């Protein structure tokens, strides 16, 4: 899907609202206008993990992990490595294990990015998930140029809706469904989507979470797609995935978020 190397860069900034990562040094998120946050220096590029996987360069930062374009020395394939942002952080380790468990509960499905390997304690005590490398751009990079065409939006939305039906039938949630977890490849007559594993969680219901309360505290959820019950720290059910899909569909058609503003304004809009 897509064209390798078209959106990757060593310098990565992340949007605190939609959790999308952008190459280069744009000052603001082109989707929601939020000031982008520095992801810090790439300290792992070039390292070989488990004697097999060479981390070539960081290409993105998700809700729980940094993503590296990676060379599988054994097979010669290009894969992706997901490394928790915080070393020794038990919650990050458990979250990646949950994501991999959810993928295995739901696999196979053509719209899921496949997990190829799971390495415990591979980098400074951190678990590393090896997945298929997706060369298609993440959805926010497409939306930075404007709305998707209506036919592409409808096809991509239908594919995501079918994926949610598949996940829910297997007691899996797309708890962190958001634009930056969706990769879209559109060619004349064909549309394909892929969903990153960091959107997944074992279901059928997930326990409550709370929004960050302290300044600078890292949010593990993309505020623009969060259902009201999740904001209220209630258990998360499949209904929250449908809510997030609705927000995604709006973005694809309109080219902008359903709820503009800063994090506090977006939270109020969800609850009103």
PDB file of N, CA, C and O in Angstrom, residues 155-230:
ATOM      1  N   UNK A 155     -15.944   4.549   0.923  1.00  0.00           N
ATOM      2  CA  UNK A 155     -15.328   3.218   0.858  1.00  0.00           C
ATOM      3  C   UNK A 155     -14.472   2.941   2.084  1.00  0.00           C
ATOM      4  O   UNK A 155     -14.534   1.856   2.669  1.00  0.00           O
ATOM      5  N   UNK A 156     -13.657   3.926   2.488  1.00  0.00           N
ATOM      6  CA  UNK A 156     -12.817   3.745   3.670  1.00  0.00           C
ATOM      7  C   UNK A 156     -13.684   3.567   4.917  1.00  0.00           C
ATOM      8  O   UNK A 156     -13.402   2.710   5.766  1.00  0.00           O
ATOM      9  N   UNK A 157     -14.762   4.351   5.028  1.00  0.00           N
ATOM     10  CA  UNK A 157     -15.655   4.219   6.161  1.00  0.00           C
ATOM     11  C   UNK A 157     -16.328   2.865   6.213  1.00  0.00           C
ATOM     12  O   UNK A 157     -16.463   2.261   7.292  1.00  0.00           O
ATOM     13  N   UNK A 158     -16.738   2.352   5.050  1.00  0.00           N
ATOM     14  CA  UNK A 158     -17.373   1.031   5.007  1.00  0.00           C
ATOM     15  C   UNK A 158     -16.398  -0.064   5.416  1.00  0.00           C
ATOM     16  O   UNK A 158     -16.767  -1.014   6.131  1.00  0.00           O
ATOM     17  N   UNK A 159     -15.146   0.058   4.991  1.00  0.00           N
ATOM     18  CA  UNK A 159     -14.137  -0.927   5.368  1.00  0.00           C
ATOM     19  C   UNK A 159     -13.868  -0.899   6.869  1.00  0.00           C
ATOM     20  O   UNK A 159     -13.712  -1.948   7.512  1.00  0.00           O
ATOM     21  N   UNK A 160     -13.810   0.300   7.449  1.00  0.00           N
ATOM     22  CA  UNK A 160     -13.593   0.404   8.893  1.00  0.00           C
ATOM     23  C   UNK A 160     -14.792  -0.110   9.668  1.00  0.00           C
ATOM     24  O   UNK A 160     -14.634  -0.772  10.706  1.00  0.00           O
ATOM     25  N   UNK A 161     -16.005   0.156   9.180  1.00  0.00           N
ATOM     26  CA  UNK A 161     -17.203  -0.354   9.844  1.00  0.00           C
ATOM     27  C   UNK A 161     -17.227  -1.886   9.818  1.00  0.00           C
ATOM     28  O   UNK A 161     -17.577  -2.533  10.817  1.00  0.00           O
ATOM     29  N   UNK A 162     -16.837  -2.470   8.695  1.00  0.00           N
ATOM     30  CA  UNK A 162     -16.780  -3.934   8.602  1.00  0.00           C
ATOM     31  C   UNK A 162     -15.723  -4.489   9.548  1.00  0.00           C
ATOM     32  O   UNK A 162     -15.910  -5.557  10.160  1.00  0.00           O
ATOM     33  N   UNK A 163     -14.612  -3.779   9.681  1.00  0.00           N
ATOM     34  CA  UNK A 163     -13.571  -4.219  10.610  1.00  0.00           C
ATOM     35  C   UNK A 163     -14.086  -4.169  12.046  1.00  0.00           C
ATOM     36  O   UNK A 163     -13.860  -5.108  12.819  1.00  0.00           O
ATOM     37  N   UNK A 164     -14.783  -3.103  12.422  1.00  0.00           N
ATOM     38  CA  UNK A 164     -15.328  -3.027  13.781  1.00  0.00           C
ATOM     39  C   UNK A 164     -16.305  -4.166  14.049  1.00  0.00           C
ATOM     40  O   UNK A 164     -16.307  -4.762  15.137  1.00  0.00           O
ATOM     41  N   UNK A 165     -17.136  -4.488  13.067  1.00  0.00           N
ATOM     42  CA  UNK A 165     -18.060  -5.617  13.226  1.00  0.00           C
ATOM     43  C   UNK A 165     -17.291  -6.904  13.482  1.00  0.00           C
ATOM     44  O   UNK A 165     -17.656  -7.709  14.354  1.00  0.00           O
ATOM     45  N   UNK A 166     -16.207  -7.091  12.742  1.00  0.00           N
ATOM     46  CA  UNK A 166     -15.355  -8.272  12.918  1.00  0.00           C
ATOM     47  C   UNK A 166     -14.730  -8.292  14.312  1.00  0.00           C
ATOM     48  O   UNK A 166     -14.730  -9.329  14.993  1.00  0.00           O
ATOM     49  N   UNK A 167     -14.201  -7.154  14.748  1.00  0.00           N
ATOM     50  CA  UNK A 167     -13.564  -7.079  16.065  1.00  0.00           C
ATOM     51  C   UNK A 167     -14.561  -7.360  17.185  1.00  0.00           C
ATOM     52  O   UNK A 167     -14.295  -8.153  18.098  1.00  0.00           O
ATOM     53  N   UNK A 168     -15.706  -6.718  17.123  1.00  0.00           N
ATOM     54  CA  UNK A 168     -16.684  -6.850  18.204  1.00  0.00           C
ATOM     55  C   UNK A 168     -17.227  -8.270  18.302  1.00  0.00           C
ATOM     56  O   UNK A 168     -17.540  -8.748  19.403  1.00  0.00           O
ATOM     57  N   UNK A 169     -17.316  -8.956  17.173  1.00  0.00           N
ATOM     58  CA  UNK A 169     -17.779 -10.347  17.190  1.00  0.00           C
ATOM     59  C   UNK A 169     -16.769 -11.251  17.888  1.00  0.00           C
ATOM     60  O   UNK A 169     -17.118 -12.375  18.291  1.00  0.00           O
ATOM     61  N   UNK A 170     -15.556 -10.785  18.048  1.00  0.00           N
ATOM     62  CA  UNK A 170     -14.481 -11.556  18.696  1.00  0.00           C
ATOM     63  C   UNK A 170     -14.053 -10.944  20.018  1.00  0.00           C
ATOM     64  O   UNK A 170     -12.961 -11.205  20.518  1.00  0.00           O
ATOM     65  N   UNK A 171     -14.925 -10.133  20.593  1.00  0.00           N
ATOM     66  CA  UNK A 171     -14.685  -9.490  21.891  1.00  0.00           C
ATOM     67  C   UNK A 171     -13.413  -8.643  21.900  1.00  0.00           C
ATOM     68  O   UNK A 171     -12.645  -8.638  22.868  1.00  0.00           O
ATOM     69  N   UNK A 172     -13.201  -7.915  20.828  1.00  0.00           N
ATOM     70  CA  UNK A 172     -12.073  -6.987  20.726  1.00  0.00           C
ATOM     71  C   UNK A 172     -12.616  -5.597  20.462  1.00  0.00           C
ATOM     72  O   UNK A 172     -13.572  -5.427  19.702  1.00  0.00           O
ATOM     73  N   UNK A 173     -12.001  -4.597  21.089  1.00  0.00           N
ATOM     74  CA  UNK A 173     -12.390  -3.212  20.887  1.00  0.00           C
ATOM     75  C   UNK A 173     -11.313  -2.450  20.119  1.00  0.00           C
ATOM     76  O   UNK A 173     -10.124  -2.755  20.244  1.00  0.00           O
ATOM     77  N   UNK A 174     -11.741  -1.456  19.367  1.00  0.00           N
ATOM     78  CA  UNK A 174     -10.809  -0.483  18.783  1.00  0.00           C
ATOM     79  C   UNK A 174     -10.821   0.724  19.714  1.00  0.00           C
ATOM     80  O   UNK A 174     -11.246   1.818  19.349  1.00  0.00           O
ATOM     81  N   UNK A 175     -10.375   0.501  20.940  1.00  0.00           N
ATOM     82  CA  UNK A 175     -10.507   1.496  22.016  1.00  0.00           C
ATOM     83  C   UNK A 175      -9.870   2.839  21.665  1.00  0.00           C
ATOM     84  O   UNK A 175     -10.356   3.894  22.065  1.00  0.00           O
ATOM     85  N   UNK A 176      -8.770   2.795  20.934  1.00  0.00           N
ATOM     86  CA  UNK A 176      -8.059   4.028  20.593  1.00  0.00           C
ATOM     87  C   UNK A 176      -8.130   4.297  19.092  1.00  0.00           C
ATOM     88  O   UNK A 176      -7.156   4.759  18.483  1.00  0.00           O
ATOM     89  N   UNK A 177      -9.288   4.044  18.504  1.00  0.00           N
ATOM     90  CA  UNK A 177      -9.510   4.352  17.091  1.00  0.00           C
ATOM     91  C   UNK A 177      -9.393   5.856  16.890  1.00  0.00           C
ATOM     92  O   UNK A 177     -10.030   6.652  17.581  1.00  0.00           O
ATOM     93  N   UNK A 178      -8.575   6.254  15.931  1.00  0.00           N
ATOM     94  CA  UNK A 178      -8.315   7.663  15.651  1.00  0.00           C
ATOM     95  C   UNK A 178      -7.677   7.742  14.278  1.00  0.00           C
ATOM     96  O   UNK A 178      -7.230   6.726  13.732  1.00  0.00           O
ATOM     97  N   UNK A 179      -7.583   8.939  13.714  1.00  0.00           N
ATOM     98  CA  UNK A 179      -7.056   9.083  12.361  1.00  0.00           C
ATOM     99  C   UNK A 179      -5.620   8.584  12.247  1.00  0.00           C
ATOM    100  O   UNK A 179      -5.249   7.959  11.250  1.00  0.00           O
ATOM    101  N   UNK A 180      -4.786   8.840  13.247  1.00  0.00           N
ATOM    102  CA  UNK A 180      -3.367   8.477  13.134  1.00  0.00           C
ATOM    103  C   UNK A 180      -3.124   6.978  13.237  1.00  0.00           C
ATOM    104  O   UNK A 180      -2.015   6.512  12.976  1.00  0.00           O
ATOM    105  N   UNK A 181      -4.149   6.199  13.617  1.00  0.00           N
ATOM    106  CA  UNK A 181      -4.016   4.737  13.655  1.00  0.00           C
ATOM    107  C   UNK A 181      -4.512   4.084  12.380  1.00  0.00           C
ATOM    108  O   UNK A 181      -4.455   2.863  12.246  1.00  0.00           O
ATOM    109  N   UNK A 182      -5.005   4.910  11.438  1.00  0.00           N
ATOM    110  CA  UNK A 182      -5.580   4.398  10.190  1.00  0.00           C
ATOM    111  C   UNK A 182      -4.680   4.793   9.017  1.00  0.00           C
ATOM    112  O   UNK A 182      -4.311   5.954   8.870  1.00  0.00           O
ATOM    113  N   UNK A 183      -4.340   3.820   8.189  1.00  0.00           N
ATOM    114  CA  UNK A 183      -3.557   4.051   6.980  1.00  0.00           C
ATOM    115  C   UNK A 183      -4.473   3.825   5.780  1.00  0.00           C
ATOM    116  O   UNK A 183      -5.195   2.825   5.728  1.00  0.00           O
ATOM    117  N   UNK A 184      -4.426   4.749   4.848  1.00  0.00           N
ATOM    118  CA  UNK A 184      -5.340   4.680   3.705  1.00  0.00           C
ATOM    119  C   UNK A 184      -4.550   4.724   2.405  1.00  0.00           C
ATOM    120  O   UNK A 184      -3.694   5.603   2.217  1.00  0.00           O
ATOM    121  N   UNK A 185      -4.813   3.780   1.527  1.00  0.00           N
ATOM    122  CA  UNK A 185      -4.236   3.770   0.180  1.00  0.00           C
ATOM    123  C   UNK A 185      -5.383   3.855  -0.811  1.00  0.00           C
ATOM    124  O   UNK A 185      -6.276   3.004  -0.810  1.00  0.00           O
ATOM    125  N   UNK A 186      -5.388   4.901  -1.609  1.00  0.00           N
ATOM    126  CA  UNK A 186      -6.458   5.101  -2.592  1.00  0.00           C
ATOM    127  C   UNK A 186      -5.861   5.198  -3.988  1.00  0.00           C
ATOM    128  O   UNK A 186      -5.018   6.051  -4.252  1.00  0.00           O
ATOM    129  N   UNK A 187      -6.281   4.304  -4.846  1.00  0.00           N
ATOM    130  CA  UNK A 187      -5.888   4.333  -6.252  1.00  0.00           C
ATOM    131  C   UNK A 187      -7.167   4.321  -7.083  1.00  0.00           C
ATOM    132  O   UNK A 187      -8.248   3.993  -6.565  1.00  0.00           O
ATOM    133  N   UNK A 188      -7.093   4.686  -8.347  1.00  0.00           N
ATOM    134  CA  UNK A 188      -8.307   4.669  -9.171  1.00  0.00           C
ATOM    135  C   UNK A 188      -9.005   3.307  -9.121  1.00  0.00           C
ATOM    136  O   UNK A 188      -8.429   2.279  -9.475  1.00  0.00           O
ATOM    137  N   UNK A 189     -10.212   3.299  -8.588  1.00  0.00           N
ATOM    138  CA  UNK A 189     -10.990   2.071  -8.545  1.00  0.00           C
ATOM    139  C   UNK A 189     -10.757   1.199  -7.332  1.00  0.00           C
ATOM    140  O   UNK A 189     -11.396   0.153  -7.203  1.00  0.00           O
ATOM    141  N   UNK A 190      -9.869   1.606  -6.409  1.00  0.00           N
ATOM    142  CA  UNK A 190      -9.588   0.758  -5.250  1.00  0.00           C
ATOM    143  C   UNK A 190      -9.204   1.608  -4.044  1.00  0.00           C
ATOM    144  O   UNK A 190      -8.459   2.577  -4.172  1.00  0.00           O
ATOM    145  N   UNK A 191      -9.730   1.222  -2.884  1.00  0.00           N
ATOM    146  CA  UNK A 191      -9.377   1.864  -1.619  1.00  0.00           C
ATOM    147  C   UNK A 191      -9.041   0.763  -0.629  1.00  0.00           C
ATOM    148  O   UNK A 191      -9.762  -0.244  -0.525  1.00  0.00           O
ATOM    149  N   UNK A 192      -7.948   0.924   0.099  1.00  0.00           N
ATOM    150  CA  UNK A 192      -7.563  -0.028   1.130  1.00  0.00           C
ATOM    151  C   UNK A 192      -7.294   0.692   2.429  1.00  0.00           C
ATOM    152  O   UNK A 192      -6.845   1.847   2.432  1.00  0.00           O
ATOM    153  N   UNK A 193      -7.587   0.037   3.555  1.00  0.00           N
ATOM    154  CA  UNK A 193      -7.291   0.610   4.863  1.00  0.00           C
ATOM    155  C   UNK A 193      -6.553  -0.430   5.702  1.00  0.00           C
ATOM    156  O   UNK A 193      -6.711  -1.633   5.519  1.00  0.00           O
ATOM    157  N   UNK A 194      -5.744   0.080   6.631  1.00  0.00           N
ATOM    158  CA  UNK A 194      -5.077  -0.746   7.623  1.00  0.00           C
ATOM    159  C   UNK A 194      -5.205  -0.055   8.973  1.00  0.00           C
ATOM    160  O   UNK A 194      -5.066   1.173   9.066  1.00  0.00           O
ATOM    161  N   UNK A 195      -5.450  -0.835  10.026  1.00  0.00           N
ATOM    162  CA  UNK A 195      -5.555  -0.295  11.371  1.00  0.00           C
ATOM    163  C   UNK A 195      -4.383  -0.782  12.205  1.00  0.00           C
ATOM    164  O   UNK A 195      -4.113  -1.972  12.284  1.00  0.00           O
ATOM    165  N   UNK A 196      -3.685   0.158  12.830  1.00  0.00           N
ATOM    166  CA  UNK A 196      -2.543  -0.158  13.680  1.00  0.00           C
ATOM    167  C   UNK A 196      -2.983  -0.917  14.925  1.00  0.00           C
ATOM    168  O   UNK A 196      -4.086  -0.697  15.444  1.00  0.00           O
ATOM    169  N   UNK A 197      -2.089  -1.744  15.452  1.00  0.00           N
ATOM    170  CA  UNK A 197      -2.445  -2.505  16.654  1.00  0.00           C
ATOM    171  C   UNK A 197      -2.614  -1.606  17.867  1.00  0.00           C
ATOM    172  O   UNK A 197      -3.264  -2.011  18.839  1.00  0.00           O
ATOM    173  N   UNK A 198      -2.047  -0.395  17.858  1.00  0.00           N
ATOM    174  CA  UNK A 198      -2.162   0.425  19.059  1.00  0.00           C
ATOM    175  C   UNK A 198      -3.547   1.033  19.220  1.00  0.00           C
ATOM    176  O   UNK A 198      -3.803   1.755  20.191  1.00  0.00           O
ATOM    177  N   UNK A 199      -4.461   0.717  18.305  1.00  0.00           N
ATOM    178  CA  UNK A 199      -5.865   1.085  18.489  1.00  0.00           C
ATOM    179  C   UNK A 199      -6.635  -0.008  19.219  1.00  0.00           C
ATOM    180  O   UNK A 199      -7.766   0.219  19.662  1.00  0.00           O
ATOM    181  N   UNK A 200      -6.055  -1.199  19.366  1.00  0.00           N
ATOM    182  CA  UNK A 200      -6.791  -2.378  19.827  1.00  0.00           C
ATOM    183  C   UNK A 200      -6.694  -2.606  21.331  1.00  0.00           C
ATOM    184  O   UNK A 200      -5.713  -2.225  21.973  1.00  0.00           O
ATOM    185  N   UNK A 201      -7.721  -3.266  21.870  1.00  0.00           N
ATOM    186  CA  UNK A 201      -7.727  -3.686  23.275  1.00  0.00           C
ATOM    187  C   UNK A 201      -8.663  -4.881  23.413  1.00  0.00           C
ATOM    188  O   UNK A 201      -9.685  -4.954  22.727  1.00  0.00           O
ATOM    189  N   UNK A 202      -8.306  -5.837  24.289  1.00  0.00           N
ATOM    190  CA  UNK A 202      -9.219  -6.957  24.525  1.00  0.00           C
ATOM    191  C   UNK A 202     -10.521  -6.459  25.147  1.00  0.00           C
ATOM    192  O   UNK A 202     -10.524  -5.570  25.993  1.00  0.00           O
ATOM    193  N   UNK A 203     -11.630  -7.025  24.733  1.00  0.00           N
ATOM    194  CA  UNK A 203     -12.947  -6.659  25.256  1.00  0.00           C
ATOM    195  C   UNK A 203     -13.530  -7.823  26.029  1.00  0.00           C
ATOM    196  O   UNK A 203     -12.781  -8.643  26.566  1.00  0.00           O
ATOM    197  N   UNK A 204     -14.861  -7.918  26.070  1.00  0.00           N
ATOM    198  CA  UNK A 204     -15.822  -7.068  25.349  1.00  0.00           C
ATOM    199  C   UNK A 204     -16.007  -5.676  25.950  1.00  0.00           C
ATOM    200  O   UNK A 204     -16.596  -4.802  25.338  1.00  0.00           O
ATOM    201  N   UNK A 205     -15.498  -5.474  27.176  1.00  0.00           N
ATOM    202  CA  UNK A 205     -15.565  -4.163  27.824  1.00  0.00           C
ATOM    203  C   UNK A 205     -14.198  -3.869  28.410  1.00  0.00           C
ATOM    204  O   UNK A 205     -13.534  -4.764  28.949  1.00  0.00           O
ATOM    205  N   UNK A 206     -13.750  -2.624  28.294  1.00  0.00           N
ATOM    206  CA  UNK A 206     -12.474  -2.213  28.879  1.00  0.00           C
ATOM    207  C   UNK A 206     -12.734  -1.434  30.161  1.00  0.00           C
ATOM    208  O   UNK A 206     -13.716  -0.704  30.274  1.00  0.00           O
ATOM    209  N   UNK A 207     -11.841  -1.551  31.154  1.00  0.00           N
ATOM    210  CA  UNK A 207     -12.028  -0.808  32.403  1.00  0.00           C
ATOM    211  C   UNK A 207     -11.907   0.690  32.183  1.00  0.00           C
ATOM    212  O   UNK A 207     -11.332   1.142  31.190  1.00  0.00           O
ATOM    213  N   UNK A 208     -12.424   1.476  33.104  1.00  0.00           N
ATOM    214  CA  UNK A 208     -12.375   2.939  32.957  1.00  0.00           C
ATOM    215  C   UNK A 208     -10.944   3.466  32.980  1.00  0.00           C
ATOM    216  O   UNK A 208     -10.047   2.863  33.564  1.00  0.00           O
ATOM    217  N   UNK A 209     -10.757   4.618  32.326  1.00  0.00           N
ATOM    218  CA  UNK A 209      -9.511   5.362  32.381  1.00  0.00           C
ATOM    219  C   UNK A 209      -9.847   6.807  32.707  1.00  0.00           C
ATOM    220  O   UNK A 209     -10.971   7.247  32.515  1.00  0.00           O
ATOM    221  N   UNK A 210      -8.860   7.544  33.187  1.00  0.00           N
ATOM    222  CA  UNK A 210      -9.087   8.951  33.474  1.00  0.00           C
ATOM    223  C   UNK A 210      -8.219   9.807  32.575  1.00  0.00           C
ATOM    224  O   UNK A 210      -7.122   9.406  32.179  1.00  0.00           O
ATOM    225  N   UNK A 211      -8.712  10.972  32.239  1.00  0.00           N
ATOM    226  CA  UNK A 211      -7.932  11.925  31.463  1.00  0.00           C
ATOM    227  C   UNK A 211      -6.800  12.476  32.317  1.00  0.00           C
ATOM    228  O   UNK A 211      -6.921  12.553  33.542  1.00  0.00           O
ATOM    229  N   UNK A 212      -5.679  12.863  31.704  1.00  0.00           N
ATOM    230  CA  UNK A 212      -4.580  13.465  32.465  1.00  0.00           C
ATOM    231  C   UNK A 212      -5.061  14.711  33.206  1.00  0.00           C
ATOM    232  O   UNK A 212      -5.818  15.516  32.667  1.00  0.00           O
ATOM    233  N   UNK A 213      -4.632  14.852  34.453  1.00  0.00           N
ATOM    234  CA  UNK A 213      -5.049  16.001  35.252  1.00  0.00           C
ATOM    235  C   UNK A 213      -3.925  16.995  35.478  1.00  0.00           C
ATOM    236  O   UNK A 213      -4.171  18.167  35.763  1.00  0.00           O
ATOM    237  N   UNK A 214      -2.662  16.533  35.365  1.00  0.00           N
ATOM    238  CA  UNK A 214      -1.522  17.413  35.626  1.00  0.00           C
ATOM    239  C   UNK A 214      -0.968  17.960  34.316  1.00  0.00           C
ATOM    240  O   UNK A 214      -0.938  17.254  33.312  1.00  0.00           O
ATOM    241  N   UNK A 215      -0.525  19.220  34.304  1.00  0.00           N
ATOM    242  CA  UNK A 215       0.091  19.785  33.096  1.00  0.00           C
ATOM    243  C   UNK A 215       1.290  18.955  32.663  1.00  0.00           C
ATOM    244  O   UNK A 215       2.116  18.560  33.486  1.00  0.00           O
ATOM    245  N   UNK A 216       1.369  18.659  31.364  1.00  0.00           N
ATOM    246  CA  UNK A 216       2.496  17.889  30.848  1.00  0.00           C
ATOM    247  C   UNK A 216       2.325  16.393  30.956  1.00  0.00           C
ATOM    248  O   UNK A 216       3.120  15.631  30.423  1.00  0.00           O
ATOM    249  N   UNK A 217       1.270  15.944  31.645  1.00  0.00           N
ATOM    250  CA  UNK A 217       1.028  14.500  31.761  1.00  0.00           C
ATOM    251  C   UNK A 217       0.601  13.959  30.406  1.00  0.00           C
ATOM    252  O   UNK A 217      -0.257  14.536  29.734  1.00  0.00           O
ATOM    253  N   UNK A 218       1.187  12.835  29.997  1.00  0.00           N
ATOM    254  CA  UNK A 218       0.949  12.295  28.668  1.00  0.00           C
ATOM    255  C   UNK A 218      -0.422  11.636  28.572  1.00  0.00           C
ATOM    256  O   UNK A 218      -0.798  10.816  29.399  1.00  0.00           O
ATOM    257  N   UNK A 219      -1.173  11.993  27.544  1.00  0.00           N
ATOM    258  CA  UNK A 219      -2.482  11.391  27.312  1.00  0.00           C
ATOM    259  C   UNK A 219      -2.326  10.153  26.439  1.00  0.00           C
ATOM    260  O   UNK A 219      -1.663  10.193  25.418  1.00  0.00           O
ATOM    261  N   UNK A 220      -2.942   9.038  26.849  1.00  0.00           N
ATOM    262  CA  UNK A 220      -2.911   7.824  26.058  1.00  0.00           C
ATOM    263  C   UNK A 220      -4.145   7.717  25.171  1.00  0.00           C
ATOM    264  O   UNK A 220      -4.399   6.668  24.589  1.00  0.00           O
ATOM    265  N   UNK A 221      -4.912   8.783  25.082  1.00  0.00           N
ATOM    266  CA  UNK A 221      -6.095   8.763  24.241  1.00  0.00           C
ATOM    267  C   UNK A 221      -6.126  10.035  23.401  1.00  0.00           C
ATOM    268  O   UNK A 221      -5.627  11.078  23.813  1.00  0.00           O
ATOM    269  N   UNK A 222      -6.684   9.915  22.201  1.00  0.00           N
ATOM    270  CA  UNK A 222      -6.813  11.061  21.316  1.00  0.00           C
ATOM    271  C   UNK A 222      -8.152  11.719  21.606  1.00  0.00           C
ATOM    272  O   UNK A 222      -9.210  11.160  21.302  1.00  0.00           O
ATOM    273  N   UNK A 223      -8.111  12.911  22.179  1.00  0.00           N
ATOM    274  CA  UNK A 223      -9.298  13.556  22.720  1.00  0.00           C
ATOM    275  C   UNK A 223     -10.390  13.739  21.680  1.00  0.00           C
ATOM    276  O   UNK A 223     -11.587  13.663  21.981  1.00  0.00           O
ATOM    277  N   UNK A 224     -10.016  13.971  20.425  1.00  0.00           N
ATOM    278  CA  UNK A 224     -11.016  14.261  19.403  1.00  0.00           C
ATOM    279  C   UNK A 224     -11.952  13.119  19.073  1.00  0.00           C
ATOM    280  O   UNK A 224     -12.979  13.335  18.413  1.00  0.00           O
ATOM    281  N   UNK A 225     -11.637  11.905  19.529  1.00  0.00           N
ATOM    282  CA  UNK A 225     -12.415  10.720  19.148  1.00  0.00           C
ATOM    283  C   UNK A 225     -13.015   9.993  20.360  1.00  0.00           C
ATOM    284  O   UNK A 225     -13.582   8.919  20.220  1.00  0.00           O
ATOM    285  N   UNK A 226     -12.886  10.590  21.533  1.00  0.00           N
ATOM    286  CA  UNK A 226     -13.244   9.898  22.777  1.00  0.00           C
ATOM    287  C   UNK A 226     -14.727  10.060  23.089  1.00  0.00           C
ATOM    288  O   UNK A 226     -15.248  11.177  23.175  1.00  0.00           O
ATOM    289  N   UNK A 227     -15.405   8.948  23.279  1.00  0.00           N
ATOM    290  CA  UNK A 227     -16.834   8.962  23.589  1.00  0.00           C
ATOM    291  C   UNK A 227     -17.077   9.565  24.973  1.00  0.00           C
ATOM    292  O   UNK A 227     -16.221   9.480  25.859  1.00  0.00           O
ATOM    293  N   UNK A 228     -18.252  10.167  25.196  1.00  0.00           N
ATOM    294  CA  UNK A 228     -18.537  10.800  26.492  1.00  0.00           C
ATOM    295  C   UNK A 228     -18.357   9.864  27.679  1.00  0.00           C
ATOM    296  O   UNK A 228     -17.860  10.283  28.731  1.00  0.00           O
ATOM    297  N   UNK A 229     -18.752   8.604  27.542  1.00  0.00           N
ATOM    298  CA  UNK A 229     -18.624   7.685  28.680  1.00  0.00           C
ATOM    299  C   UNK A 229     -17.174   7.459  29.070  1.00  0.00           C
ATOM    300  O   UNK A 229     -16.852   7.229  30.236  1.00  0.00           O
ATOM    301  N   UNK A 230     -16.271   7.539  28.104  1.00  0.00           N
ATOM    302  CA  UNK A 230     -14.858   7.374  28.433  1.00  0.00           C
ATOM    303  C   UNK A 230     -14.333   8.595  29.171  1.00  0.00           C
ATOM    304  O   UNK A 230     -13.522   8.473  30.089  1.00  0.00           O
TER     305      UNK A 230
END
